[in-house]
Structures are given as structure tokens and as C-alpha cells.
PDB file of C-alpha atoms and ligand atoms in Angstrom:
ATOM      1  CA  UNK A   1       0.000   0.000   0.000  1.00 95.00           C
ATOM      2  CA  UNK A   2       1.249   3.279  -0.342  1.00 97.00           C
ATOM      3  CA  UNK A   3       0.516   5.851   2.456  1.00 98.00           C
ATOM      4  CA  UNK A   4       1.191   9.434   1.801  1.00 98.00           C
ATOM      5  CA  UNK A   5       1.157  11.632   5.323  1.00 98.00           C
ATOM      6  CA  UNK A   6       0.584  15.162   5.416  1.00 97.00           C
ATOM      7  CA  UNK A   7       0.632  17.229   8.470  1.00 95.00           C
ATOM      8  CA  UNK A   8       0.741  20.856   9.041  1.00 94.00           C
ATOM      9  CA  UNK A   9      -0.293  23.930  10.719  1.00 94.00           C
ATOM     10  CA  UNK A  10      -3.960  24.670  11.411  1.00 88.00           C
ATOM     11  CA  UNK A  11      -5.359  26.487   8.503  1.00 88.00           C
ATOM     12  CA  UNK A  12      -2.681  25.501   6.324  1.00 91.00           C
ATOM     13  CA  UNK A  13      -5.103  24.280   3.778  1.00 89.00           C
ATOM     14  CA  UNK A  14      -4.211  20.429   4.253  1.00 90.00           C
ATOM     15  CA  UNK A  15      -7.690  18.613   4.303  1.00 89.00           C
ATOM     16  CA  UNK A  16      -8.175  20.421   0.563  1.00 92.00           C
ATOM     17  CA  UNK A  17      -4.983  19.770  -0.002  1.00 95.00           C
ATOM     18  CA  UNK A  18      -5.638  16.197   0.816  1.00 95.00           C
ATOM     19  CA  UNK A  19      -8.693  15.823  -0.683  1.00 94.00           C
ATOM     20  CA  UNK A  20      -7.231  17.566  -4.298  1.00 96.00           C
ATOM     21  CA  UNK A  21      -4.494  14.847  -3.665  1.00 97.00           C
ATOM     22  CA  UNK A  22      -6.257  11.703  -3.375  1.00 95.00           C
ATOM     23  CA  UNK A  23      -8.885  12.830  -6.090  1.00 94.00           C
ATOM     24  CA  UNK A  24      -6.451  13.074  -8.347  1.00 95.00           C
ATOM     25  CA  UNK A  25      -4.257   9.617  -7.476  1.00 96.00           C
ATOM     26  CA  UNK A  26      -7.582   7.850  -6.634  1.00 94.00           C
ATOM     27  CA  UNK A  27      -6.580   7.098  -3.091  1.00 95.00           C
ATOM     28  CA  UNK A  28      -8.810   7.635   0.489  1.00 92.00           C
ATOM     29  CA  UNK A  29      -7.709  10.415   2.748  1.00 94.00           C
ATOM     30  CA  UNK A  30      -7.923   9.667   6.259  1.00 93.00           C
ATOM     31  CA  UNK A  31      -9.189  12.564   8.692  1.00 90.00           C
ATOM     32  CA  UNK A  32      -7.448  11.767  11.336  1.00 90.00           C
ATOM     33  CA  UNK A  33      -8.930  15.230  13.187  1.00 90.00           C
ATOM     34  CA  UNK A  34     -12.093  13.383  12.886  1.00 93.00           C
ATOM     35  CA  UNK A  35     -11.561  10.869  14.838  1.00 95.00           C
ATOM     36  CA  UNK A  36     -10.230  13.039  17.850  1.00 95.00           C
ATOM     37  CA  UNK A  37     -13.959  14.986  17.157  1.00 96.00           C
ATOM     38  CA  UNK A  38     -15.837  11.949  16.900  1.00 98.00           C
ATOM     39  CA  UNK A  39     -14.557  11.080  20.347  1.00 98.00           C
ATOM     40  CA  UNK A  40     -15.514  14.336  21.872  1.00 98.00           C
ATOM     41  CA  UNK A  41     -18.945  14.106  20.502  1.00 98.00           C
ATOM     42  CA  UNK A  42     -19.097  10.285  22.433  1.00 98.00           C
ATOM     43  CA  UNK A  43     -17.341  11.883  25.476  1.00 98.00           C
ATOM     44  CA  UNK A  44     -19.273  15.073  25.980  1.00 98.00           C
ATOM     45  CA  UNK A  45     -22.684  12.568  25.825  1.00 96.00           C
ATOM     46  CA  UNK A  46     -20.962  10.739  29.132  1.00 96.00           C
ATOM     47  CA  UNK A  47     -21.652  13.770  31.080  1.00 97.00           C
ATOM     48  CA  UNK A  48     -18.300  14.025  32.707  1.00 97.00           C
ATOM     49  CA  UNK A  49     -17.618  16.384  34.995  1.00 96.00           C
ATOM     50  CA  UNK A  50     -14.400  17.954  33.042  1.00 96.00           C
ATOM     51  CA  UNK A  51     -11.423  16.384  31.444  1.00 97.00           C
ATOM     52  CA  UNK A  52      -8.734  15.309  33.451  1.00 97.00           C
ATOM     53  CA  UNK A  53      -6.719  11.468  33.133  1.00 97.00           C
ATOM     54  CA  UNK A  54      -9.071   9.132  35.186  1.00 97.00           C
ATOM     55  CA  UNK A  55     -12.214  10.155  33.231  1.00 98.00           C
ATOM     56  CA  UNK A  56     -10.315   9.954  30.192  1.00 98.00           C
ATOM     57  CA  UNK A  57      -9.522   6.657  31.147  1.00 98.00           C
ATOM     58  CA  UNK A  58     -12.736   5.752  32.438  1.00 98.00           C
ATOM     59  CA  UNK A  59     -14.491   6.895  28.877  1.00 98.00           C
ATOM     60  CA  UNK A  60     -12.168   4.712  26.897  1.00 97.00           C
ATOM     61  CA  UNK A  61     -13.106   1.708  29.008  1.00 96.00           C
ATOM     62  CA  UNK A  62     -14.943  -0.063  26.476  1.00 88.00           C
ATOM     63  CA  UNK A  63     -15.125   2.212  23.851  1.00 94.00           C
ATOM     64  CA  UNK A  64     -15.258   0.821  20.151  1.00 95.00           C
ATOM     65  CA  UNK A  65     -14.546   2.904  17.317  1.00 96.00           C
ATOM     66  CA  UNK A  66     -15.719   2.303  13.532  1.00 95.00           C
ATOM     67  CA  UNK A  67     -14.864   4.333  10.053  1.00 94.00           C
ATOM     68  CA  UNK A  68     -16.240   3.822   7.100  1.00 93.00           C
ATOM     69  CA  UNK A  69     -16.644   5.335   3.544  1.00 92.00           C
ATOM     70  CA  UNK A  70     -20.012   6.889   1.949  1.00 92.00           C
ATOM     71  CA  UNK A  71     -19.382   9.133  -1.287  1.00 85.00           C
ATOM     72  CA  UNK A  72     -16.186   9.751   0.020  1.00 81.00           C
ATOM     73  CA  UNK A  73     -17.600  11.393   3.065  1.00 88.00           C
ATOM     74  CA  UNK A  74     -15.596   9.765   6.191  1.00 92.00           C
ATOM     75  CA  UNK A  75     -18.328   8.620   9.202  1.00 96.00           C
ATOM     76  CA  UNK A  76     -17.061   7.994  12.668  1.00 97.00           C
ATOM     77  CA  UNK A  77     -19.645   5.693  14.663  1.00 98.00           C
ATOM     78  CA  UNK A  78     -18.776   5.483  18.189  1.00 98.00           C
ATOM     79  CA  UNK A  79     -19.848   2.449  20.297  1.00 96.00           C
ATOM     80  CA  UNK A  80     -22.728   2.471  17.988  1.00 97.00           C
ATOM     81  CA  UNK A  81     -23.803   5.840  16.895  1.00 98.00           C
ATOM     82  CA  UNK A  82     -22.322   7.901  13.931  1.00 98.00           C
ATOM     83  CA  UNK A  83     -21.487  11.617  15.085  1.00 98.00           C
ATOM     84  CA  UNK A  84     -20.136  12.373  11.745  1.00 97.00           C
ATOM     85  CA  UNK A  85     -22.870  15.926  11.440  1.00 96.00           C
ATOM     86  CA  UNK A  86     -21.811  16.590  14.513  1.00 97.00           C
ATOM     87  CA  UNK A  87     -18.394  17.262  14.226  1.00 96.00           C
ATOM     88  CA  UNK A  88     -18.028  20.727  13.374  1.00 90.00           C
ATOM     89  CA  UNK A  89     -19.584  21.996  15.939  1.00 90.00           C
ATOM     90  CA  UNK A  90     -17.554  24.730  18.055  1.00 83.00           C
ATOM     91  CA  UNK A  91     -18.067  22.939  21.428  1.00 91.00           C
ATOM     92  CA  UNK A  92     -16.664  20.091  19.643  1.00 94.00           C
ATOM     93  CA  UNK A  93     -13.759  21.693  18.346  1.00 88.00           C
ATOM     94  CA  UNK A  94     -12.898  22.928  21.914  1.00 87.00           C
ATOM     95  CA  UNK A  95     -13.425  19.747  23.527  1.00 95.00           C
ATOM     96  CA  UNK A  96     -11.690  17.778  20.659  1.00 94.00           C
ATOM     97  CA  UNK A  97      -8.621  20.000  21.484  1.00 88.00           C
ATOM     98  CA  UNK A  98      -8.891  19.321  25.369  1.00 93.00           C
ATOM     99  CA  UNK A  99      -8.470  15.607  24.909  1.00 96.00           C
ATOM    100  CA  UNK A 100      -6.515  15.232  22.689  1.00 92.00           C
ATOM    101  CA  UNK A 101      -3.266  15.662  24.383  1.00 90.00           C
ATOM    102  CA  UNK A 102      -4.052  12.599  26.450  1.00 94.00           C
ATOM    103  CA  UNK A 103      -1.490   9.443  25.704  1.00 94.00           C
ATOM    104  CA  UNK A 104      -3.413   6.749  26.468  1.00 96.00           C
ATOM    105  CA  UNK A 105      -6.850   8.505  23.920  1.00 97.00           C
ATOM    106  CA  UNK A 106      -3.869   8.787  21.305  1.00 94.00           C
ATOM    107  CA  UNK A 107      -2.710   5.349  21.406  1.00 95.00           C
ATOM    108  CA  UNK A 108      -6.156   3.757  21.026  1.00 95.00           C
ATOM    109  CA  UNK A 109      -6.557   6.786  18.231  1.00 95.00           C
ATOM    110  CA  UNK A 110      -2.610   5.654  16.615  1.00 96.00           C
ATOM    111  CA  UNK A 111      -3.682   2.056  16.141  1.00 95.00           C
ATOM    112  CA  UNK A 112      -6.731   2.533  13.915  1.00 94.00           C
ATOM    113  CA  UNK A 113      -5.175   5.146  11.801  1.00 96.00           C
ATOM    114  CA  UNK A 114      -2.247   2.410  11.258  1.00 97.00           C
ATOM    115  CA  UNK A 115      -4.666  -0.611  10.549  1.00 95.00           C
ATOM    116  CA  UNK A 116      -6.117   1.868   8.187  1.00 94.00           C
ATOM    117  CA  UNK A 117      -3.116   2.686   6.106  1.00 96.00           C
ATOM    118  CA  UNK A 118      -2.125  -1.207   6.209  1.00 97.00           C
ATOM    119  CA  UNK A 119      -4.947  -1.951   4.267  1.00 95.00           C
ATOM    120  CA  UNK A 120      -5.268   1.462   1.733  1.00 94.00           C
ATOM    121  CA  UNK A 121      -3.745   3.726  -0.558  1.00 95.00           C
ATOM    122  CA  UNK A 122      -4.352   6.018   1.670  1.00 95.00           C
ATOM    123  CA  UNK A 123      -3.482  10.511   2.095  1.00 97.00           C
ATOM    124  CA  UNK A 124      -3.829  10.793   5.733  1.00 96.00           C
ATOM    125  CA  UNK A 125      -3.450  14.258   7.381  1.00 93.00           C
ATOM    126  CA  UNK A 126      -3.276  15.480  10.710  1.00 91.00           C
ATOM    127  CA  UNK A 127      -0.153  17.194  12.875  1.00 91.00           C
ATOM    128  CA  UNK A 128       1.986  13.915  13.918  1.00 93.00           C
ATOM    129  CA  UNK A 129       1.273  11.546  11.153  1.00 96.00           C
ATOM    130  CA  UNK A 130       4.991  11.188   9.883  1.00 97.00           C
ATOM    131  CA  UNK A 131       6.648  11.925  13.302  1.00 96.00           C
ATOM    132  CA  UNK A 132       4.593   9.287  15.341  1.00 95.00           C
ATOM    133  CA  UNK A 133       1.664   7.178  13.392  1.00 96.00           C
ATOM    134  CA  UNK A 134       3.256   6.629  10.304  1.00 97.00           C
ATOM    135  CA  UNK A 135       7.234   6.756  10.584  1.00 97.00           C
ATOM    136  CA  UNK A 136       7.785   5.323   7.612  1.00 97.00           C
ATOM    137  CA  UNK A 137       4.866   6.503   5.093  1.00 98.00           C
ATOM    138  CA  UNK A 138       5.886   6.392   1.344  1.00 98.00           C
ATOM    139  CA  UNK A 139       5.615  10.413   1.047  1.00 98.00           C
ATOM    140  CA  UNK A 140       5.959  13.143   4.190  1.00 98.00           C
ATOM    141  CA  UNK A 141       4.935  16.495   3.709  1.00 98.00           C
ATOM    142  CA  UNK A 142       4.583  19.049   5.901  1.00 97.00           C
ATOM    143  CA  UNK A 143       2.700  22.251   5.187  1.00 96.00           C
ATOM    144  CA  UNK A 144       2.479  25.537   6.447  1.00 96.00           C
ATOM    145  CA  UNK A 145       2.166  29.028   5.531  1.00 96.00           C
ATOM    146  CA  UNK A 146       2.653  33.046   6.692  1.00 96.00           C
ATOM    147  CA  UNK A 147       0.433  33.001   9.749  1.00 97.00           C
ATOM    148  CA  UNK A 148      -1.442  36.275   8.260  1.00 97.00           C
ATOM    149  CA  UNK A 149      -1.865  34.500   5.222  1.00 96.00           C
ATOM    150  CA  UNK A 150      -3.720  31.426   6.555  1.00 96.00           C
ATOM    151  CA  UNK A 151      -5.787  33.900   8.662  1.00 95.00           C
ATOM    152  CA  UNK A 152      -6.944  35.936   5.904  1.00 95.00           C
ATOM    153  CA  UNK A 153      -7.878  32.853   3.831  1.00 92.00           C
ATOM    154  CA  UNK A 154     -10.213  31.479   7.058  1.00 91.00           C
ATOM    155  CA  UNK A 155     -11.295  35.183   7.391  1.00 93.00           C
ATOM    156  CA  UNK A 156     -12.130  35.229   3.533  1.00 93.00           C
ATOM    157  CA  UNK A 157     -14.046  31.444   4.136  1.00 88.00           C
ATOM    158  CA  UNK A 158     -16.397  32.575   6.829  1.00 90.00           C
ATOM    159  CA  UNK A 159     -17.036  36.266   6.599  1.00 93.00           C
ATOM    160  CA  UNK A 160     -20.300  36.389   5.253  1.00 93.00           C
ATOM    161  CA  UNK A 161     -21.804  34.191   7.893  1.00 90.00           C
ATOM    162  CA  UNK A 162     -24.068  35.338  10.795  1.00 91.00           C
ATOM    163  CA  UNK A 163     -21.470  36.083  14.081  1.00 89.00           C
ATOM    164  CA  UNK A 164     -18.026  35.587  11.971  1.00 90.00           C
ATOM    165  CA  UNK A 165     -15.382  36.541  13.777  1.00 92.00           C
ATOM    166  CA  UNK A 166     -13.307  39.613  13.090  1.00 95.00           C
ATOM    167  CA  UNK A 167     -10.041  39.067  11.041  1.00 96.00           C
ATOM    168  CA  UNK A 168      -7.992  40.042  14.355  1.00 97.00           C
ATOM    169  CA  UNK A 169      -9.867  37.153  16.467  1.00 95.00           C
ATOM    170  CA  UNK A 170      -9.310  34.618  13.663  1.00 94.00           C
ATOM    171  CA  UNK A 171      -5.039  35.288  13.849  1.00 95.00           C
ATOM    172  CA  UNK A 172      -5.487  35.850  17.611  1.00 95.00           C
ATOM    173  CA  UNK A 173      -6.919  31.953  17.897  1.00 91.00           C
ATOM    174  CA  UNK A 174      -5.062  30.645  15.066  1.00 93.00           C
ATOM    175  CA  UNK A 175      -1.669  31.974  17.066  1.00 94.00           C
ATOM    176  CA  UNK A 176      -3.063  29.874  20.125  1.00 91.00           C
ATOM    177  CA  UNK A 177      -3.640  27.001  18.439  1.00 88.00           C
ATOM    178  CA  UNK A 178      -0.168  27.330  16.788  1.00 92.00           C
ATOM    179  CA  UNK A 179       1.367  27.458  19.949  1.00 92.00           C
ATOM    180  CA  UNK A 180      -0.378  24.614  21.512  1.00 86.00           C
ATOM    181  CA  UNK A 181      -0.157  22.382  18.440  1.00 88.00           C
ATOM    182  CA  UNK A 182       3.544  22.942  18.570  1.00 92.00           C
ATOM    183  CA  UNK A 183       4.238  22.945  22.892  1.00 91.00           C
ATOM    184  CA  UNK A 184       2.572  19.702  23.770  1.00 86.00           C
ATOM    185  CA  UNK A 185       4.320  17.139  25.358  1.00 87.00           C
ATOM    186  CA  UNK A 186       2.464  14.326  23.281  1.00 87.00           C
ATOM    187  CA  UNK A 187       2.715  14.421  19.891  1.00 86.00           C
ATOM    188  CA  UNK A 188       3.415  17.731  18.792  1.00 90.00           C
ATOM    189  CA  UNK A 189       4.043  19.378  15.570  1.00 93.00           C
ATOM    190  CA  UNK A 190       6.356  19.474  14.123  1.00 94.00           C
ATOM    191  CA  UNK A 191       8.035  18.020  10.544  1.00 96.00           C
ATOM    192  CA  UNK A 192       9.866  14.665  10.469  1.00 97.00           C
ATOM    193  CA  UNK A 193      13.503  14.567   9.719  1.00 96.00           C
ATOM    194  CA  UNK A 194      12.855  13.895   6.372  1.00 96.00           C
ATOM    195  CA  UNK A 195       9.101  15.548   5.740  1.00 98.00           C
ATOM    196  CA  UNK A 196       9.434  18.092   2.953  1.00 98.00           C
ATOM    197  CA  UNK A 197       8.436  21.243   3.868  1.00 97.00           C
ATOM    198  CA  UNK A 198       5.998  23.440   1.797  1.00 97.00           C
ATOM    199  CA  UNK A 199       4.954  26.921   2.117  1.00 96.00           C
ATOM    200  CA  UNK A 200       2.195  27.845   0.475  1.00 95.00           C
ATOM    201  CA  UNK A 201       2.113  31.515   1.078  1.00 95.00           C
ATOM    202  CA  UNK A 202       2.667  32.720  -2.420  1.00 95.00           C
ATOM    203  CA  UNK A 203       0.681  29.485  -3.907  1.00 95.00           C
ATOM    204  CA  UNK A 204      -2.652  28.481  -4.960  1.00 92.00           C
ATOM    205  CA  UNK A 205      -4.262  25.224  -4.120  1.00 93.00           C
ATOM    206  CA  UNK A 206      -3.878  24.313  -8.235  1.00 95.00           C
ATOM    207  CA  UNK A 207       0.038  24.793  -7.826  1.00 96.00           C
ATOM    208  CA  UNK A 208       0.393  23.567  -4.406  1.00 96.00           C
ATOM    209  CA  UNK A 209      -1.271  20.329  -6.074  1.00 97.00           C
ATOM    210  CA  UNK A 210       0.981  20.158  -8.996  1.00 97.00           C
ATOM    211  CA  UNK A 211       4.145  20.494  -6.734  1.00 97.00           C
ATOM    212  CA  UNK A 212       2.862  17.862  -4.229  1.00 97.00           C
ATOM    213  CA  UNK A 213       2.136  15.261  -7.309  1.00 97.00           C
ATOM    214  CA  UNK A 214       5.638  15.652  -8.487  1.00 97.00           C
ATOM    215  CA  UNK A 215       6.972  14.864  -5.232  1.00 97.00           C
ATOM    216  CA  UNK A 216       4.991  12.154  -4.821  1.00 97.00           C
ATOM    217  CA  UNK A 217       5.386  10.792  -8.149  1.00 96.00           C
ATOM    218  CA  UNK A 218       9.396  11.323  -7.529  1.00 96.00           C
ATOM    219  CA  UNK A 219       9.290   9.032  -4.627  1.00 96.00           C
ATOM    220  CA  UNK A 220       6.817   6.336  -5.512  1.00 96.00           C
ATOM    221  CA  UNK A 221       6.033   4.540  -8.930  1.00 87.00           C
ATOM    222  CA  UNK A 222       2.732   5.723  -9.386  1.00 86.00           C
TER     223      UNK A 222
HETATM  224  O1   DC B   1      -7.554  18.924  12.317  1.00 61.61           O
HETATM  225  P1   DC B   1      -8.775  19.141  13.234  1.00 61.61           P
HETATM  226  O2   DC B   1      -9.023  20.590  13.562  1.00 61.61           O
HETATM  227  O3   DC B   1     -10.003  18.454  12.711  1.00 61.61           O
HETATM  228  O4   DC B   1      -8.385  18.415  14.617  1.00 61.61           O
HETATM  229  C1   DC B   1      -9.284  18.320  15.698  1.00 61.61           C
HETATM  230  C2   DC B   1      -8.498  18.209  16.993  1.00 61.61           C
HETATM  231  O5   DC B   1      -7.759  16.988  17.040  1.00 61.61           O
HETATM  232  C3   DC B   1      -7.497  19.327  17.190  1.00 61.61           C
HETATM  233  O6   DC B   1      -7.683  19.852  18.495  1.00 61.61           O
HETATM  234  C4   DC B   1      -6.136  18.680  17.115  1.00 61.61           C
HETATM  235  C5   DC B   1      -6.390  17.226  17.313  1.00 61.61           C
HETATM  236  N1   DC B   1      -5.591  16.399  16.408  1.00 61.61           N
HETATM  237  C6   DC B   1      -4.476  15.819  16.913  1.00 61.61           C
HETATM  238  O7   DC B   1      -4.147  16.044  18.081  1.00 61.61           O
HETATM  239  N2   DC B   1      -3.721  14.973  16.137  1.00 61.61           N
HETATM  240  C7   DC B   1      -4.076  14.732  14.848  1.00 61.61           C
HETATM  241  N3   DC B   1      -3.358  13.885  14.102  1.00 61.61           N
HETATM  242  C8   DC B   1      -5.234  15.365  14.313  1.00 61.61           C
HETATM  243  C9   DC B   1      -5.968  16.205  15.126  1.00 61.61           C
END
């Protein structure tokens, strides 16, 4: 199988990126944000009272995860019940971030991404897929751009909608998220000895395609 990873900052444009990718190559691209959300959605249901080790470890108990493919739209069913509408949500997002720093929720969360890309062709994206899931994928890249220009574009996504935030707030929480992306002791971002690094600050999504396709065409014989 050949498993391309692709991790970068938030707002770096790597789920399109993915998705142009594996549209292109005909391979599945593995969400591997999802599955941290799809876990929030199951843990915020258990009604804990805050998110600290012994609840985490009490939620993952006898949890049992599923992912599966409709029209290319990636479902997460936990212990029975797909959340995949719900994982947008804002509440989610913040909760998704608070536990996902937790080792043993990221080892449960490391072994289905791996059984995944054992058995597909597979773009999977996230912030430690080459470093710690997938050490030795096919293709590494690592992604990033000027952090003004990766606010603007989210600011230029979402400003027509009811309560969008200002452009300030959007580089204000984009600059948190760096930082905590980047500071935590599990996991964090960062590129792989050997990830090649692409900034897309003066690129399109068209050329930032094109370049990634040569590169992976370079290293693999598709
Ligand atoms: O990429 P995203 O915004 O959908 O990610 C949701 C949350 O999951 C975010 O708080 C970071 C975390 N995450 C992670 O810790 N490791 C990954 N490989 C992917 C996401």
C-alpha cells in the first residue's frame, strides 16, 4: 500500500490539499482530526464532569470505534452511533482539542489510523502523522504558511456568515492554536527529519497540487 502523510499547521489548507491529492491519485484520505472529534462528541454525551486522566480513562473503558466510507464522506460511529454531522460543531472543536493531548486517547486513536493505512492507498493528514503514526509513510509532507496568510484565507471562508469573527480574532486563535499544536508534550508538531516542507504563502491550491504530485510521483512509482 502506499501511504502518503501530510501534516501541518492549522489552517494551512491540508484537508483540501488532501482531498485535491487523493482525487487526483484515486486514493482515500484519512481525517485523522475526525476521529479526535468523533470522540468528543461520544465523550461530551458521558456527562463528565471535566477532562482530566481518570475520566479519560474511564471513557475509553470499552469504547469501540468504527470508520467507514459513503461518497467519500468519512463517518465515525462510536460504540454504535455515527457523530459524523456533529463534528463541526464549536463545542466540539474545543473539547476535541482538550483531549486530545491525552497518551493513552492517542494510542487507542494511533492504532486505527495504522490498521487503516495497512490496508489502503491512503493521504492521511493530521499534525503527527509522519513523526509518530506513520514513521515510515511512502511520502511526508509538511505544510504551512505566513500566519497572516492562513488567517486571511479562514477570514475570507467565513465572513459572510451570521457572528463571523473579526479578522484580528481569527489570527489571535489561530496563534493559540499554533502554539499549543507545537508545545505539547504528546505528539506535537512538528516536521519529520525527512518531511518536505511546503509553504504555500505565495501558492494556490492548483500549484500547491501540482508540486505535491511531483513529489509524490518522484518518490513512488505511481
Ligand atoms: O484537524 P482538526 O481541527 O479536525 O483536529 C481536531 C483536533 O484533534 C485538534 O484539536 C487537534 C487534534 N488532532 C491531533 O491532536 N492529532 C491529529 N493527528 C489530528 C488532530
Amino acid at each position: 500500500m502506499i501511504n502518503i502523510a501530510i501534516d501541518g499547521h492549522v489552517g494551512s489548507g491540508k484537508s483540501t490539499l488532501a482531498r485535491g491529492l487523493a482525487d487526483r491519485l484515486g486514493f482515500k484520505v484519512f481525517d485523522t482530526g475526525a476521529i479526535y472529534r468523533g470522540l468528543a462528541c461520544a465523550y461530551k454525551e458521558k456527562k463528565y464532569n471535566g477532562v482530566n486522566e481518570e475520566n479519560i480513562k474511564d471513557f475509553l473503558k470499552d469504547i469501540d470505534v468504527k470508520i467507514f466510507f459513503e461518497d467519500k464522506l468519512q463517518h465515525i460511529v462510536v460504540c454504535g452511533k455515527d457523530y459524523t454531522q456533529y463534528l463541526r460543531l464549536e463545542e466540539i472543536s474545543m473539547l476535541a482539542a482538550q483531549i486530545s493531548p491525552y497518551k493513552i486517547l492517542r494510542d487507542k486513536v494511533v492504532v486505527l489510523q495504522r490498521d487503516f493505512a495497512k490496508e489502503n492507498n491512503c493521504i492521511m493528514e493530521g499534525r503527527d502523522i509522519a513523526t509518530v503514526v506513520l514513521p515510515n509513510a511512502d511520502v511526508k509532507i509538511f505544510i504551512t504558511a505566513n500566519e497572516k496568510v492562513r488567517a486571511n484565507r479562514r477570514y475570507e471562508q467565513i465572513k459572510n456568515q451570521p457572528d463571523a469573527p473579526s479578522y484580528d480574532e481569527i489570527l489571535k486563535d489561530l496563534r493559540e492554536r499554533d502554539y499549543k499544536d507545537e508545545h505539547r508534550e504528546v505528539a506535537p508538531l512538528k516536521p519529520a527529519s525527512d518531511s518536505i516542507i511546503i509553504d504555500t504563502s505565495n501558492m494556490n491550491l492548483e500549484q500547491t497540487i501540482e508540486y505535491c504530485l511531483k513529489i509524490i510521483k518522484s518518490k513512488t512509482n505511481i
